[in-house]
Coordinates of C-alpha atoms in Angstrom, one line a residue:
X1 CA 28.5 13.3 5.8
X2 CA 29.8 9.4 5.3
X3 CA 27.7 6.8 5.4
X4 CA 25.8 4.1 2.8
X5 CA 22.9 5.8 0.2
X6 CA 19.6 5.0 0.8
X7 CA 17.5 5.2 -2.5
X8 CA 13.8 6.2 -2.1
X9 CA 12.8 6.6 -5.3
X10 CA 13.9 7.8 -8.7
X11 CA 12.0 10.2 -11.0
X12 CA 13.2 12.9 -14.0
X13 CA 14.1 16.3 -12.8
X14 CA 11.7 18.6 -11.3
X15 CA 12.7 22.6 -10.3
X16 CA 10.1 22.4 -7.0
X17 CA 12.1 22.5 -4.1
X18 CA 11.1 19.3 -1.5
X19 CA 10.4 20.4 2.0
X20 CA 12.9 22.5 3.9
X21 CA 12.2 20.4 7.2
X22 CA 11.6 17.0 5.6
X23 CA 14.2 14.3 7.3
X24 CA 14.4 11.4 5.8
X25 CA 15.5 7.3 7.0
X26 CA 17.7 7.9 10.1
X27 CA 17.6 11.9 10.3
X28 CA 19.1 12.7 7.4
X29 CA 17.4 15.3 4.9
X30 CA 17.1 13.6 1.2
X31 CA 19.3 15.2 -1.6
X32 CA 19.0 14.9 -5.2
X33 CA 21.8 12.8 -7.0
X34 CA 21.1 13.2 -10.7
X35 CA 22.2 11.1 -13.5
X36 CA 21.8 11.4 -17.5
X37 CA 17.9 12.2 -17.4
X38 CA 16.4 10.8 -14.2
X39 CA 17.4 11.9 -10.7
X40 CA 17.6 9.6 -7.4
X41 CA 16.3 10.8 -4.5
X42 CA 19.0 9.9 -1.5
X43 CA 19.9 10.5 1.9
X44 CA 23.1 9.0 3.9
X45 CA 22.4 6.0 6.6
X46 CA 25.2 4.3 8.5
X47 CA 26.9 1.4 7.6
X48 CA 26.2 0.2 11.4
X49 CA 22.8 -0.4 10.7
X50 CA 22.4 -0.5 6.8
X51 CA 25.6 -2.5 5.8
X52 CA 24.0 -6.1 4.4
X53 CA 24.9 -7.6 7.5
X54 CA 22.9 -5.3 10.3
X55 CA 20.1 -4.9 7.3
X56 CA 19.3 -8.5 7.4
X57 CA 18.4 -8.9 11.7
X58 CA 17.0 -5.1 11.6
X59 CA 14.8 -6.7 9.3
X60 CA 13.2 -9.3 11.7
X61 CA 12.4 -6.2 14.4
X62 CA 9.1 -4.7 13.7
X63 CA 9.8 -1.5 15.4
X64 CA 12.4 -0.8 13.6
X65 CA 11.7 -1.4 10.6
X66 CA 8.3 0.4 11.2
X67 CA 10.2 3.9 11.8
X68 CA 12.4 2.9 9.1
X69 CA 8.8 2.3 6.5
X70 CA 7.9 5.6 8.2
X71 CA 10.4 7.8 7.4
X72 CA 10.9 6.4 3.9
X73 CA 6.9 7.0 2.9
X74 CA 7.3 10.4 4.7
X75 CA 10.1 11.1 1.4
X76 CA 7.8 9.7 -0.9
X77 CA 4.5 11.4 0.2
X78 CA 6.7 14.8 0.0
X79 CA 8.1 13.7 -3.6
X80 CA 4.9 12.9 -5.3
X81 CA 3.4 16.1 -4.2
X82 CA 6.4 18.0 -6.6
X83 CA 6.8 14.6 -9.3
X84 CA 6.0 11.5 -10.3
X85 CA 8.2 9.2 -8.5
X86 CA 9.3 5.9 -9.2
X87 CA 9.6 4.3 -5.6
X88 CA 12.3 2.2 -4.9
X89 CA 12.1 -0.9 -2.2
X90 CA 12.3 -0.4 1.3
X91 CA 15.9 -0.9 2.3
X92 CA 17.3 -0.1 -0.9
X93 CA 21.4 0.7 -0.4
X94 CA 24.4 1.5 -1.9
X95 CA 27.4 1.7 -1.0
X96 CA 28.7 5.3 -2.3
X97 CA 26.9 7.9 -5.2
X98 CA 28.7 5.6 -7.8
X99 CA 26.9 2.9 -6.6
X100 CA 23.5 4.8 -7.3
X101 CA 24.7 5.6 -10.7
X102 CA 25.5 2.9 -11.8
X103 CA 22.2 1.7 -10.9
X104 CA 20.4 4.1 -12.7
X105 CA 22.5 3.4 -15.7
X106 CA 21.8 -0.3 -15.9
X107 CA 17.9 0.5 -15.4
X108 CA 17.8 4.0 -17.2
X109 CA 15.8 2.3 -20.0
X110 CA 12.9 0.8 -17.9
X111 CA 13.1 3.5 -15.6
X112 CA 12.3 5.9 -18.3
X113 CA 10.0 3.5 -19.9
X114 CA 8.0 3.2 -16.8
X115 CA 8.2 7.0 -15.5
X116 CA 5.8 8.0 -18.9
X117 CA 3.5 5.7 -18.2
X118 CA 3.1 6.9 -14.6
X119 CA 3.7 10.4 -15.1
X120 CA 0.5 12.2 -13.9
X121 CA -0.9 9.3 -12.3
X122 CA -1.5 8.2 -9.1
X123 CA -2.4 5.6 -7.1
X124 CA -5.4 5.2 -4.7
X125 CA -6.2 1.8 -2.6
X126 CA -9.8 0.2 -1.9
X127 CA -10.6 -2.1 0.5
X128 CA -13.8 -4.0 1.7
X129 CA -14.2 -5.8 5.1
X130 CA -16.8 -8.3 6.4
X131 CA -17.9 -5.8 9.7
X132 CA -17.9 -7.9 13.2
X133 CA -20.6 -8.9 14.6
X134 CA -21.2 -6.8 17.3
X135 CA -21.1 -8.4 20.9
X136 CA -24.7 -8.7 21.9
X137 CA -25.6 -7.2 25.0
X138 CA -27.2 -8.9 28.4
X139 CA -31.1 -9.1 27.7
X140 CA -33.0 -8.2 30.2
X141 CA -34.4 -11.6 30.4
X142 CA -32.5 -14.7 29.3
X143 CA -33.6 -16.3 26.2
X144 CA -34.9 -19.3 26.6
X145 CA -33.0 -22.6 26.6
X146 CA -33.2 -24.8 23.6
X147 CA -36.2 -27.0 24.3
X148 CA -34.3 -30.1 22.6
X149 CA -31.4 -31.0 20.7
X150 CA -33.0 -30.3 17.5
X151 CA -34.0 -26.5 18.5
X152 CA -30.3 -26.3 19.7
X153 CA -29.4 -27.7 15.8
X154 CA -31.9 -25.8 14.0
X155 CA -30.6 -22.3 15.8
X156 CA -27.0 -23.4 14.9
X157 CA -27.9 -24.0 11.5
X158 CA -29.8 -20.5 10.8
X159 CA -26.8 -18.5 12.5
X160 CA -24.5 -20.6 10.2
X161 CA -26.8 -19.9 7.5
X162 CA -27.0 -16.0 8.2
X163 CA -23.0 -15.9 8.2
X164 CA -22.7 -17.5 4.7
X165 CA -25.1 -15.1 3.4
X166 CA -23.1 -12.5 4.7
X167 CA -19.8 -13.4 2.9
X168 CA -21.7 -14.5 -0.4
X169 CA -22.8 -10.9 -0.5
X170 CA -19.7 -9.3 0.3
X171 CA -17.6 -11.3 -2.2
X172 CA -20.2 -10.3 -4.9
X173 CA -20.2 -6.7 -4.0
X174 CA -16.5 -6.6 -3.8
X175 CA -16.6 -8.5 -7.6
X176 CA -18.8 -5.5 -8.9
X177 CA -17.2 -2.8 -6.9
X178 CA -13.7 -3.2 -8.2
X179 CA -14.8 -4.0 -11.9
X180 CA -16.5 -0.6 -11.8
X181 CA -14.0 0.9 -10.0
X182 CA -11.2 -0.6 -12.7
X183 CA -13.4 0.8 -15.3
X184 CA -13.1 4.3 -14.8
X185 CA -9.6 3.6 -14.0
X186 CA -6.1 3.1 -16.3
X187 CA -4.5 -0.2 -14.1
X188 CA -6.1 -1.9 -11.3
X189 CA -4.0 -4.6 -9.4
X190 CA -5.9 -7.0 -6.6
X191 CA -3.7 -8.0 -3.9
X192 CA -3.8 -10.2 -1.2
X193 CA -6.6 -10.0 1.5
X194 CA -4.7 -8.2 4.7
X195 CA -4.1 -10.2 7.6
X196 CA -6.3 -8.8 10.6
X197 CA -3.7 -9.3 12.9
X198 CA -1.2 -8.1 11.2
X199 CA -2.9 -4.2 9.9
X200 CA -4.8 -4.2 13.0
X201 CA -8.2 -3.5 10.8
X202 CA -11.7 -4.7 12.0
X203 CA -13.2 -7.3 10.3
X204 CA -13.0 -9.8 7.2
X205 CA -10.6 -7.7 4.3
X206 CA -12.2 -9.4 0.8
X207 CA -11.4 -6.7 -1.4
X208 CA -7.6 -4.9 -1.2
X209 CA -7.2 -3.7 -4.3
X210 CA -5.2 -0.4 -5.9
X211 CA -6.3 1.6 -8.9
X212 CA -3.9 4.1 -11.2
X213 CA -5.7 7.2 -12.0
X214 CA -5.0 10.3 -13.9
X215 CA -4.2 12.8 -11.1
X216 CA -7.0 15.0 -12.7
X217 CA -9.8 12.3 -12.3
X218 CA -8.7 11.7 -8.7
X219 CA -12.0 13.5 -7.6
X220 CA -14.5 11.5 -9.7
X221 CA -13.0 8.5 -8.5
X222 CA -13.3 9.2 -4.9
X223 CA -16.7 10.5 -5.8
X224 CA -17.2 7.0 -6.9
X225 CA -16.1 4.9 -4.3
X226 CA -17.7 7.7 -1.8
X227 CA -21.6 7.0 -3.5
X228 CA -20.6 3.1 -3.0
X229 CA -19.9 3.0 1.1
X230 CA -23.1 2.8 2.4
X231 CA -24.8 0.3 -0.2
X232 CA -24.7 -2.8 1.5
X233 CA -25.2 -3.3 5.5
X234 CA -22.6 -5.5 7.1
X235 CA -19.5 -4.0 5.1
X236 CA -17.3 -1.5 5.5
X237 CA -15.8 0.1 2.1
X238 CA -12.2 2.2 3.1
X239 CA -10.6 4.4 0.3
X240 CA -7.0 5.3 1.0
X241 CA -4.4 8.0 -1.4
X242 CA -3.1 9.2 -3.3
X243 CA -0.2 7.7 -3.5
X244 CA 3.0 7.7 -5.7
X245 CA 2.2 4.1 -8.0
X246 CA 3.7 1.5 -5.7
X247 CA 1.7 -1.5 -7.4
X248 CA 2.2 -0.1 -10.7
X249 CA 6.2 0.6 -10.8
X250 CA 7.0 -3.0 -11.3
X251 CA 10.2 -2.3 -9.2
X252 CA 11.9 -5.4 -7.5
X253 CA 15.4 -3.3 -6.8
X254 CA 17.0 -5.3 -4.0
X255 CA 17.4 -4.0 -0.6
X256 CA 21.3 -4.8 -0.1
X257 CA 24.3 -2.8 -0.3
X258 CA 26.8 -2.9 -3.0
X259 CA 25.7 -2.1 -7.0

């Protein structure tokens, strides 16, 4: 088949055989391309819609590029099950097998470097959100008008008051949750808080942080963010992994073709 090569990920040789069904970006199944010591995981894409060109507007459409983030996760969830992979940007392509070599050789240092640190390790992701406040419902009998300008003040004032409390308290217990949590954990890396309208998540994110763990202390980790998620009333603690070690690759490969 002809086409560009789309790079998922790269990791060292492993003799478990991927998925006999698993497609990858576009259709294609993934293959193997190996090189010295590591191996690059690859499948073909066309040049009609992956050439730097197309790459660039596809890029600005979110549906698109959201079937395109799907099917490339799909490859790495299946890879990190058999290795540890080294995940690649989204959108990362070459223009032929050479191309992906010659990558690899340029990098092969680093990659290595970075593949023993993450080998047996995975990544799990903690966030904390503010909950909504619920939409009251109709009372059964009105509440009362403010009696005067200063009740109407005063009310304002304790619902302010009650509001601030809440994100004091959630920005502490996010502070001691993710300094336990990076305690029993080899890297931790904070990230930005998520944009609501953008993940789609309820509520105020002020914790969205990811954790590298030692794939055998995966379940005393969980255990530990589990015993933490219905401490404090008003937030809402979501645990998500394992993953392969996105935040931890220190990959910034760019998504173009050519190399």
């Amino acid at each position: 088949m002809t086409g560009l090569r789309y790079v998922y990920a790269v990791c060292r040789p492993f003799g478990t055989p991927l998925q006999a069904q698993l497609t990858g970006v576009g259709g294609d199944p993934p293959r193997l391309l190996p090189h010295h010591d590591l191996v690059a995981v690859v499948s073909h894409v066309p040049e009609a819609d992956f050439a730097e060109e197309p790459l660039r507007a596809h890029l600005e459409d979110l549906d698109w590029l959201t079937t395109v983030a799907r099917a490339h996760q799909g490859v790495i969830d299946a890879l990190t099950t058999v290795a540890t992979p080294l995940p690649l940007r989204l959108g990362t392509v070459f223009r032929d097998d050479s191309g992906v070599r010659s990558m690899i050789e340029a990098r092969e240092e680093n990659f290595l470097r970075t593949l023993d640190r993450l080998e047996g390790r995975v990544e799990w992701g903690v966030k904390v959100y503010v909950e909504p406040e619920p939409t009251p419902k109709e009372p059964a009998t009105p509440a009362p008008k403010p009696a005067s300008g200063r009740d109407y003040l005063r009310q304002r004032r304790m619902r302010t008051k009650a509001q601030e409390d809440l994100w004091q308290r959630a920005e502490s217990f996010a502070t001691r949750l993710h300094e336990t949590l990076s305690e029993c954990a080899e890297d931790s890396r904070l990230h930005a808080p998520q944009n609501p309208t953008l993940s789609g998540a309820s509520g105020r994110n002020v914790l969205n942080a990811a954790y590298l763990v030692p794939r055998a202390e995966s379940e005393e980790f969980v255990e530990r963010v589990d015993r933490t998620k219905d401490g404090t009333p008003g937030l809402r603690v979501e645990l998500t992994g394992p993953w392969a070690a996105y935040s931890f690759a220190g990959e910034e490969t760019a998504g173009e073709e050519g190399a």
